[in-house]
Amino acid sequence: MPAGSGRWGGFWEQRTQQLQSRVRAKEDKIAELETENAVLLLKLAEYKGKIEKSRSEATRISTLYNKQQRLQRNTRSALSQLGLVIQKLNQDIQAFHSSSWALLRDYQDEYQDRVSEIVTAVQRTQQSAETLLACQSKVAHLERALQDVSARHQLERQRRKVLHNSLVELKGNIRVHCRIRPLLPFDSESDDPVLQSSSISREVAHAVDDETVLVKCDRPGHPLINKTYHFERVYGPAESQSAVFGDVCPLLTSLLDGYNICVMAYGQTGSGKSYTMLGPHSDDGPVLPLDPQSDLGIIPRVAEELFRLISENPSRNPKVEVSIVEVYNNDIFDLLAKDSIAAVSGVKREVMTAKDGRTEVALLASEAVGSASKLMELVRGGLQLRAKHPTLVHADSSRSHLIITVTLTTAACSNSTADQACSATLPREQTEAGRAGRAGRSRRASQGASAPQPVPGNPAGCVEQVQARLQLVDLAGSECIGMSGATGSALRETACINRSLAALADVLGALSEHRDHVPYRNSRLTHLLQDCLGGDAKLLVILCISPSQRHLAQTLQGLGFGIRARQVQRGPARKRPPSSQTEGKRRPD
Ligand SMILES: Nc1ncnc2c1ncn2[C@@H]1O[C@H](COP(=O)(O)OP(=O)(O)OP(=O)(O)O)[C@@H](O)[C@H]1O
C-alpha cells in the first residue's frame, strides 16, 4: 500500500472506528432509550389504567354529586313546605288558643248562669216543698176517694146487673151472651201475606166492655158502620172457656131446682159455636176429666158440674137420662137409636106434642147415665154420627143442629129459696102466660102447678118427682151460599140450615111482638125447640161472631138476631111441677 494511501487509510480507519464507537454509543443510547421508552410505556399504561379508574370514580362521584344536589333541592323544597306548614300550624294554634279562651270565657259565663239558676231552682224547690207535700196529701185523699167511688161504682154495677138479671128473669127475657172469637187464619180475604198480617184493620167487631159490642168499619169501598150492641154479657176474643162456663154454671143450680134450661149456640158458620159448646175439634171428641184451664167447652163442663152438684145432694134421689138428636135437612135423627144388631146409628124420628102441651120426639132413645164420663161417652158417640161437611169458609163445618137433652128427675122438695121466689112472682106470670096464649103453660098455671107444693099431709117435704130438662143446642151455622162454595147436596144442606135459622128468627120475631100465632111449625128445629123458645124454660143464647171484616154481613145479621132474641118477654121461668107419674103419654102432632 502507497504511503499516501496509507495515511488516508489510517485516517479513514480511525475515522471509521470513531464513527463505529459513536454508532455503538448511539446504539447503546438507543437501547437505553428504548428501555427507558419501554419503562415509560409501561408507566404510561399504568397511568392510563389509573386514569381510567379515576375517570369511573369521577363519574360515580359526579353521579353521587348529582344525587346529592337533587336531594339538597328536594330537602330545600320540603323544608320550605314544612316551614309553610309550621307557619300555618302556628296560625292555627294561635286561632285555637284564642277560640279556646273565648270558649272558656263563655263556659265560665254559662256555668255562672247555670249555677245561679240551680241555686234559684233549689231555692224555689225548697219553697214549693211544702206545697208539694200538701198536694201529695190531697192526691192521696183524692185517690182514696176515687177508690171509694170505683168500689161503689163496681158495687152499683153488680147491683144493677143483679137487678137487670132479676128483671130479665121476671120478664122471661131470653138471655143473650155474645162471644167474639179470635181472628183466625181462615178469616183472611187474601193470599197476600202482607194483608194477612195486618190483622188490626181486618177486625171490625170489638168487645168494648163486658156488655157491649162495637162494630166499626171505615174501610174504603164499604158503607161506614159504627154501631154498638148490648147484651147480658160480652166475651172478647181472649176470654177463656171457663169464663164462658162461669156464666152458664148457675143455670145448673136452677136445673136442680126444677127449671127447664136451654143453652143454645147461634152464629154463622165458623164463628165458634161448636168450640163454645164442645171445645176444640178432635177426632176423639171432648175427654173427661178436665182441668179448669183446659179448652173444653160448655157440654163437658156441664157434665162434670151436674154430677158434682148431684153428689152434693144425693138425698133427692136424682136420675139423669140423656138423648141426642140432630136436625139435618129438616129431618130429626135420633143419634142414640140402635138398630137390630144394637149398633148405634141415626134413625129418623118425628116431633110430637105431648098431652100436657110439651113437644117431644116420638120413640126417642134415651139412656140413663150415672157419671159425667158416661154422659160424655154418649155425646162422643152422637158427635161421630153428626153430619159434617167442609166448606170454603170452615173446613170442619157441622151441617146439622145438634140437640143434647139431659133429663133430670129428682124428688120434689118444697123448701128451696127458688120456690119462694117463684111463688112470689106467680100472679104476674099467670097474666102474662094468658096473654101470650101459650096453651100448655097457662093450663099448668091454672092448675096451680107452677109453684110446686108438697102434697098435704106428707110431713117429709119430699114427696113427688120433678122432671127438668137441660137442652144443650149447637146450631148449624148460617152461611152465605156464595162464600161457602156449596154445590149439589151441600147446597141443599146449606139451604135447609138457612131456612131453619130463618124460621127460628121468625119465631123470635112473633114472640117479641106478642103475636097470636107463633110459627113454631114452619121448621122441625123450631117445633122441636118450642118449649124452650116460647115455654117456661130459662133460655140462654150464646151468640158467636167472627171479628173479621170478611164476615161483616153475617156478623151484623147475627147481632140483629141476638137483639131480637133479647126483646122476647115470655113471663118468668117456672119450675116444672111435681108429678107422681112419668109424663109418657104422647099424642101425634
Ligand atoms: N174462642 C175461640 N178461641 C180459639 N179458637 C176458636 C174460638 N172459637 C172458635 N175457634 C176456632 O174456630 C174454628 C171454627 O169454630 P167452630 O168449629 O166452633 O165453628 P162453628 O160455628 O161451630 O162452625 P159450623 O157452624 O160451620 O160448624 C175452629 O177451628 C175453632 O177451634
Coordinates of N, CA, C and O in Angstrom, one line a residue, residues 464-589:
E464 N -193.0 -36.0 95.7 CA -193.2 -36.4 94.3 C -191.9 -36.1 93.5 O -190.9 -35.6 94.1
Q465 N -192.0 -36.5 92.3 CA -190.8 -36.3 91.4 C -191.0 -35.1 90.5 O -192.1 -34.7 90.1
V466 N -189.8 -34.4 90.3 CA -189.8 -33.3 89.4 C -188.9 -33.7 88.2 O -187.8 -34.2 88.5
Q467 N -189.4 -33.4 87.0 CA -188.5 -33.7 85.9 C -188.2 -32.4 85.2 O -189.0 -31.7 84.8
A468 N -186.9 -32.1 85.2 CA -186.5 -30.9 84.5 C -185.5 -31.3 83.4 O -184.7 -32.2 83.5
R469 N -185.6 -30.5 82.3 CA -184.8 -30.8 81.1 C -183.7 -29.7 80.9 O -184.0 -28.5 81.0
L470 N -182.6 -30.2 80.6 CA -181.5 -29.3 80.2 C -181.2 -29.6 78.7 O -180.8 -30.7 78.3
Q471 N -181.4 -28.6 77.8 CA -181.1 -28.8 76.4 C -179.9 -28.0 76.0 O -179.8 -26.8 76.3
L472 N -179.0 -28.7 75.4 CA -177.7 -28.1 75.0 C -177.7 -28.1 73.5 O -177.7 -29.2 72.9
V473 N -177.8 -27.0 72.9 CA -178.0 -26.9 71.4 C -176.8 -26.3 70.7 O -176.5 -25.1 71.0
D474 N -176.2 -27.0 69.8 CA -175.2 -26.5 68.9 C -175.8 -26.3 67.6 O -175.9 -27.3 66.8
L475 N -176.3 -25.1 67.2 CA -177.0 -25.0 65.9 C -175.9 -25.0 64.8 O -174.8 -24.8 65.0
A476 N -176.4 -25.4 63.6 CA -175.6 -25.3 62.4 C -175.5 -23.9 62.1 O -176.3 -23.1 62.5
G477 N -174.4 -23.5 61.4 CA -174.1 -22.1 61.2 C -174.8 -21.5 59.9 O -174.8 -22.2 58.9
S478 N -175.4 -20.3 60.1 CA -175.9 -19.7 58.9 C -174.7 -19.4 58.0 O -173.6 -19.2 58.4
E479 N -175.0 -19.4 56.7 CA -173.9 -19.1 55.8 C -174.4 -18.5 54.5 O -175.5 -18.7 54.1
C480 N -173.5 -17.7 53.9 CA -173.8 -17.1 52.6 C -173.4 -18.1 51.6 O -172.2 -18.5 51.5
I481 N -174.4 -18.5 50.7 CA -174.1 -19.6 49.8 C -172.9 -19.3 48.9 O -172.1 -20.1 48.6
G482 N -172.8 -18.0 48.4 CA -171.7 -17.6 47.6 C -170.4 -17.8 48.2 O -169.5 -18.3 47.6
M483 N -170.3 -17.5 49.5 CA -169.0 -17.7 50.2 C -168.6 -19.1 50.5 O -167.5 -19.5 50.5
S484 N -169.7 -19.9 50.8 CA -169.4 -21.3 51.3 C -168.9 -22.2 50.1 O -168.3 -23.2 50.3
G485 N -169.3 -21.8 48.9 CA -168.9 -22.6 47.7 C -169.6 -23.9 47.7 O -169.1 -24.9 47.0
A486 N -170.8 -24.0 48.3 CA -171.5 -25.3 48.4 C -172.2 -25.5 47.0 O -172.7 -24.6 46.4
T487 N -172.2 -26.8 46.6 CA -172.9 -27.2 45.4 C -173.5 -28.6 45.7 O -173.2 -29.2 46.7
G488 N -174.4 -29.0 44.9 CA -175.0 -30.3 45.0 C -175.7 -30.5 46.3 O -176.5 -29.7 46.8
S489 N -175.4 -31.7 47.0 CA -176.1 -32.0 48.2 C -175.7 -31.0 49.3 O -176.6 -30.6 50.2
A490 N -174.5 -30.5 49.2 CA -174.1 -29.5 50.2 C -174.9 -28.2 50.1 O -175.2 -27.5 51.1
L491 N -175.3 -27.9 48.9 CA -176.1 -26.7 48.6 C -177.5 -26.9 49.3 O -178.0 -26.0 49.9
R492 N -178.0 -28.1 49.2 CA -179.3 -28.4 49.8 C -179.2 -28.2 51.3 O -180.0 -27.7 52.0
E493 N -178.1 -28.8 51.9 CA -177.8 -28.7 53.3 C -177.8 -27.2 53.8 O -178.5 -26.8 54.7
T494 N -177.1 -26.4 53.0 CA -177.0 -25.0 53.3 C -178.3 -24.3 53.3 O -178.7 -23.6 54.2
A495 N -179.1 -24.6 52.2 CA -180.4 -24.0 52.1 C -181.3 -24.4 53.3 O -182.0 -23.6 53.9
C496 N -181.2 -25.7 53.7 CA -182.0 -26.2 54.8 C -181.6 -25.5 56.1 O -182.5 -25.1 56.9
I497 N -180.3 -25.3 56.3 CA -179.8 -24.7 57.5 C -180.3 -23.3 57.5 O -180.9 -22.8 58.5
N498 N -180.1 -22.5 56.4 CA -180.5 -21.1 56.4 C -182.0 -21.0 56.6 O -182.5 -20.1 57.3
R499 N -182.8 -21.9 56.0 CA -184.3 -21.8 56.2 C -184.7 -22.1 57.6 O -185.5 -21.3 58.2
S500 N -184.0 -23.1 58.3 CA -184.4 -23.4 59.7 C -184.0 -22.2 60.6 O -184.7 -21.9 61.5
L501 N -182.9 -21.6 60.3 CA -182.5 -20.5 61.1 C -183.4 -19.2 60.9 O -183.7 -18.5 61.8
A502 N -183.8 -19.1 59.6 CA -184.8 -18.0 59.4 C -186.1 -18.3 60.1 O -186.7 -17.3 60.7
A503 N -186.5 -19.5 60.2 CA -187.7 -19.9 60.9 C -187.5 -19.6 62.4 O -188.5 -19.1 63.1
L504 N -186.3 -19.8 62.9 CA -186.0 -19.5 64.3 C -186.2 -18.0 64.6 O -186.8 -17.6 65.5
A505 N -185.6 -17.2 63.6 CA -185.7 -15.8 63.8 C -187.2 -15.3 63.7 O -187.6 -14.4 64.4
D506 N -188.0 -16.0 62.8 CA -189.4 -15.6 62.7 C -190.1 -15.9 64.0 O -191.0 -15.1 64.4
V507 N -189.8 -17.0 64.6 CA -190.4 -17.4 65.9 C -190.1 -16.3 67.0 O -191.0 -15.8 67.7
L508 N -188.9 -15.9 67.0 CA -188.5 -14.9 68.0 C -189.2 -13.6 67.7 O -189.6 -12.9 68.6
G509 N -189.3 -13.3 66.4 CA -190.0 -12.0 66.0 C -191.4 -12.1 66.5 O -191.9 -11.1 67.1
A510 N -192.1 -13.2 66.2 CA -193.5 -13.3 66.6 C -193.6 -13.2 68.2 O -194.6 -12.6 68.7
L511 N -192.7 -13.9 68.9 CA -192.8 -13.9 70.3 C -192.5 -12.5 70.9 O -193.2 -12.0 71.8
S512 N -191.5 -11.8 70.3 CA -191.2 -10.4 70.8 C -192.3 -9.5 70.5 O -192.5 -8.5 71.3
E513 N -193.1 -9.7 69.4 CA -194.2 -8.8 69.1 C -195.5 -9.3 69.7 O -196.6 -8.8 69.5
H514 N -195.4 -10.4 70.5 CA -196.6 -11.0 71.2 C -197.7 -11.3 70.2 O -198.9 -11.0 70.4
R515 N -197.3 -11.8 69.0 CA -198.3 -12.1 68.0 C -199.1 -13.3 68.5 O -198.6 -14.2 69.2
D516 N -200.4 -13.4 68.0 CA -201.2 -14.6 68.4 C -200.7 -15.9 67.9 O -200.7 -16.9 68.6
H517 N -200.2 -15.8 66.7 CA -199.7 -17.0 66.1 C -198.2 -17.0 66.1 O -197.6 -16.1 65.5
V518 N -197.6 -18.0 66.7 CA -196.1 -18.1 66.6 C -195.8 -19.3 65.7 O -196.2 -20.4 66.0
P519 N -195.1 -19.1 64.6 CA -194.9 -20.1 63.6 C -193.9 -21.2 64.0 O -192.9 -21.4 63.2
Y520 N -194.1 -21.9 65.1 CA -193.1 -22.9 65.5 C -193.0 -24.0 64.5 O -192.0 -24.6 64.3
R521 N -194.1 -24.3 63.8 CA -194.1 -25.5 63.0 C -193.6 -25.2 61.5 O -193.7 -26.1 60.7
N522 N -193.1 -24.0 61.3 CA -192.5 -23.8 60.0 C -191.3 -24.6 59.8 O -190.8 -24.7 58.6
S523 N -190.7 -25.1 60.8 CA -189.4 -25.8 60.7 C -189.4 -26.8 61.9 O -189.9 -26.6 62.9
R524 N -188.8 -28.0 61.6 CA -188.7 -29.0 62.6 C -187.8 -28.5 63.8 O -188.0 -28.9 64.9
L525 N -186.8 -27.7 63.5 CA -186.0 -27.1 64.5 C -186.8 -26.3 65.5 O -186.7 -26.6 66.7
T526 N -187.6 -25.4 65.0 CA -188.4 -24.5 65.9 C -189.5 -25.3 66.6 O -189.8 -25.1 67.8
H527 N -190.0 -26.3 65.9 CA -191.1 -27.2 66.5 C -190.4 -27.9 67.7 O -191.0 -28.0 68.8
L528 N -189.3 -28.5 67.5 CA -188.6 -29.3 68.5 C -188.2 -28.4 69.7 O -188.2 -28.8 70.8
L529 N -187.8 -27.1 69.4 CA -187.4 -26.2 70.5 C -188.5 -25.4 71.0 O -188.3 -24.5 71.8
Q530 N -189.7 -25.7 70.6 CA -190.9 -24.9 71.0 C -190.9 -24.6 72.5 O -191.1 -23.4 73.0
D531 N -190.7 -25.6 73.3 CA -190.8 -25.4 74.8 C -189.8 -24.5 75.3 O -190.1 -23.7 76.2
C532 N -188.6 -24.5 74.8 CA -187.6 -23.6 75.4 C -187.7 -22.2 74.8 O -187.3 -21.2 75.4
L533 N -188.2 -22.1 73.5 CA -188.3 -20.8 72.9 C -189.5 -20.0 73.5 O -189.3 -18.8 73.9
G534 N -190.6 -20.6 73.5 CA -191.8 -19.9 74.0 C -192.3 -20.4 75.3 O -193.2 -19.8 75.9
G535 N -191.7 -21.4 75.9 CA -192.3 -22.0 77.1 C -191.7 -21.4 78.3 O -191.3 -20.2 78.4
D536 N -191.6 -22.3 79.3 CA -191.2 -21.7 80.6 C -189.7 -22.0 81.0 O -189.3 -22.0 82.1
A537 N -188.9 -22.4 80.0 CA -187.5 -22.7 80.2 C -186.7 -21.4 80.4 O -187.1 -20.3 79.9
K538 N -185.6 -21.5 81.1 CA -184.6 -20.4 81.2 C -183.8 -20.6 79.9 O -183.1 -21.7 79.8
L539 N -183.8 -19.7 79.1 CA -183.1 -19.8 77.8 C -181.9 -18.9 77.7 O -182.1 -17.7 77.9
L540 N -180.7 -19.5 77.4 CA -179.5 -18.7 77.2 C -179.1 -18.9 75.8 O -178.8 -20.0 75.4
V541 N -179.0 -17.8 75.0 CA -178.5 -17.9 73.7 C -177.1 -17.4 73.7 O -176.8 -16.3 74.2
I542 N -176.1 -18.2 73.3 CA -174.8 -17.7 73.1 C -174.5 -17.4 71.7 O -174.5 -18.3 70.8
L543 N -174.5 -16.1 71.4 CA -174.3 -15.6 70.0 C -172.8 -15.6 69.7 O -172.1 -14.8 70.4
C544 N -172.4 -16.4 68.7 CA -171.0 -16.4 68.4 C -170.8 -15.6 67.1 O -171.5 -15.7 66.2
I545 N -169.8 -14.7 67.2 CA -169.5 -13.9 66.0 C -168.0 -13.9 65.7 O -167.2 -14.1 66.6
S546 N -167.7 -13.7 64.4 CA -166.3 -13.6 64.0 C -166.0 -12.1 64.0 O -166.8 -11.3 63.7
P547 N -164.7 -11.8 64.4 CA -164.4 -10.3 64.4 C -164.0 -9.8 63.0 O -163.8 -8.6 62.9
S548 N -164.0 -10.7 62.1 CA -163.3 -10.3 60.8 C -164.2 -9.5 59.9 O -165.4 -9.7 59.8
Q549 N -163.5 -8.6 59.2 CA -164.2 -7.8 58.1 C -164.9 -8.7 57.1 O -165.9 -8.4 56.6
R550 N -164.2 -9.8 56.8 CA -164.7 -10.7 55.8 C -166.2 -11.2 56.1 O -167.0 -11.4 55.2
H551 N -166.5 -11.3 57.4 CA -167.8 -11.9 57.7 C -168.7 -10.8 58.3 O -169.7 -11.1 59.0
L552 N -168.5 -9.6 57.9 CA -169.2 -8.4 58.5 C -170.7 -8.6 58.3 O -171.5 -8.4 59.2
A553 N -171.2 -9.0 57.1 CA -172.6 -9.0 56.8 C -173.2 -10.1 57.7 O -174.3 -9.8 58.4
Q554 N -172.6 -11.2 57.8 CA -173.1 -12.3 58.7 C -173.1 -11.9 60.2 O -174.0 -12.3 60.9
T555 N -172.0 -11.2 60.5 CA -171.9 -10.7 61.9 C -173.1 -9.8 62.3 O -173.7 -9.9 63.3
L556 N -173.4 -8.8 61.4 CA -174.5 -7.9 61.6 C -175.8 -8.6 61.7 O -176.6 -8.4 62.5
Q557 N -175.9 -9.7 60.8 CA -177.2 -10.4 60.8 C -177.3 -11.2 62.2 O -178.3 -11.2 62.8
G558 N -176.2 -11.8 62.7 CA -176.2 -12.5 63.9 C -176.5 -11.5 65.1 O -177.3 -11.9 66.0
L559 N -175.9 -10.3 65.1 CA -176.1 -9.4 66.2 C -177.6 -9.0 66.2 O -178.2 -8.8 67.2
G560 N -178.2 -8.8 65.0 CA -179.6 -8.4 64.8 C -180.4 -9.6 65.4 O -181.4 -9.3 66.2
F561 N -180.0 -10.8 65.2 CA -180.8 -11.9 65.7 C -180.7 -11.9 67.3 O -181.7 -12.1 68.0
G562 N -179.5 -11.6 67.8 CA -179.3 -11.5 69.3 C -180.2 -10.5 69.9 O -180.8 -10.7 70.9
I563 N -180.3 -9.3 69.2 CA -181.1 -8.2 69.7 C -182.6 -8.6 69.7 O -183.3 -8.3 70.7
R564 N -182.9 -9.2 68.6 CA -184.3 -9.6 68.5 C -184.7 -10.7 69.7 O -185.7 -10.6 70.3
A565 N -183.7 -11.6 69.9 CA -183.9 -12.6 70.9 C -184.1 -11.9 72.3 O -184.9 -12.3 73.1
R566 N -183.3 -10.9 72.5 CA -183.4 -10.2 73.8 C -184.7 -9.5 74.1 O -185.1 -9.3 75.2
Q567 N -185.4 -9.2 73.0 CA -186.7 -8.5 73.1 C -187.8 -9.4 73.5 O -188.9 -8.9 73.8
V568 N -187.6 -10.7 73.4 CA -188.7 -11.6 73.7 C -188.9 -11.6 75.2 O -188.0 -11.8 76.0
Q569 N -190.2 -11.4 75.6 CA -190.6 -11.5 77.0 C -191.6 -12.5 77.2 O -192.7 -12.4 76.6
R570 N -191.3 -13.6 77.9 CA -192.2 -14.7 78.0 C -192.8 -14.9 79.4 O -193.4 -15.9 79.7
G571 N -192.6 -13.9 80.2 CA -193.0 -14.2 81.6 C -191.9 -14.9 82.3 O -191.1 -15.5 81.7
P572 N -192.0 -14.9 83.7 CA -190.9 -15.6 84.4 C -190.8 -17.1 84.1 O -191.8 -17.7 83.9
A573 N -189.6 -17.6 84.2 CA -189.4 -19.0 84.0 C -190.0 -19.7 85.2 O -190.1 -19.1 86.3
R574 N -190.6 -20.9 85.0 CA -191.2 -21.5 86.1 C -190.7 -22.9 86.3 O -190.3 -23.6 85.3
K575 N -190.8 -23.4 87.5 CA -190.3 -24.7 87.8 C -191.2 -25.8 87.2 O -192.4 -25.5 87.0
R576 N -190.7 -26.9 86.9 CA -191.5 -28.0 86.5 C -192.4 -28.4 87.7 O -191.9 -28.5 88.8
P577 N -193.6 -28.7 87.4 CA -194.5 -29.1 88.5 C -194.1 -30.6 88.9 O -193.8 -31.4 88.1
P578 N -194.3 -30.9 90.2 CA -194.0 -32.3 90.6 C -195.1 -33.2 90.1 O -196.3 -32.7 89.9
S579 N -194.8 -34.4 89.8 CA -195.8 -35.3 89.4 C -195.5 -36.7 89.9 O -194.3 -37.0 90.1
S580 N -196.6 -37.5 90.2 CA -196.3 -38.8 90.8 C -196.1 -39.8 89.7 O -195.7 -40.9 90.0
Q581 N -196.4 -39.5 88.4 CA -196.1 -40.5 87.4 C -195.3 -39.8 86.3 O -195.3 -38.6 86.2
T582 N -194.7 -40.6 85.5 CA -193.9 -40.0 84.4 C -194.8 -39.6 83.3 O -195.8 -40.2 83.1
E583 N -194.4 -38.5 82.6 CA -195.2 -38.0 81.5 C -195.0 -38.7 80.2 O -194.3 -38.3 79.4
G584 N -195.5 -39.9 80.1 CA -195.1 -40.8 79.0 C -196.1 -40.7 77.8 O -195.8 -41.1 76.7
K585 N -197.4 -40.3 78.1 CA -198.4 -40.4 77.1 C -198.3 -39.2 76.1 O -198.4 -38.1 76.5
R586 N -198.0 -39.6 74.9 CA -197.9 -38.5 73.9 C -199.0 -38.7 72.8 O -199.5 -39.8 72.6
R587 N -199.3 -37.6 72.2 CA -200.2 -37.7 71.1 C -199.5 -37.2 69.8 O -198.7 -36.3 69.9
P588 N -199.8 -37.9 68.7 CA -199.1 -37.5 67.5 C -199.4 -36.0 67.1 O -200.5 -35.5 67.4
D589 N -198.4 -35.3 66.6 CA -198.6 -33.9 66.3 C -199.6 -33.7 65.1 O -199.5 -34.4 64.1

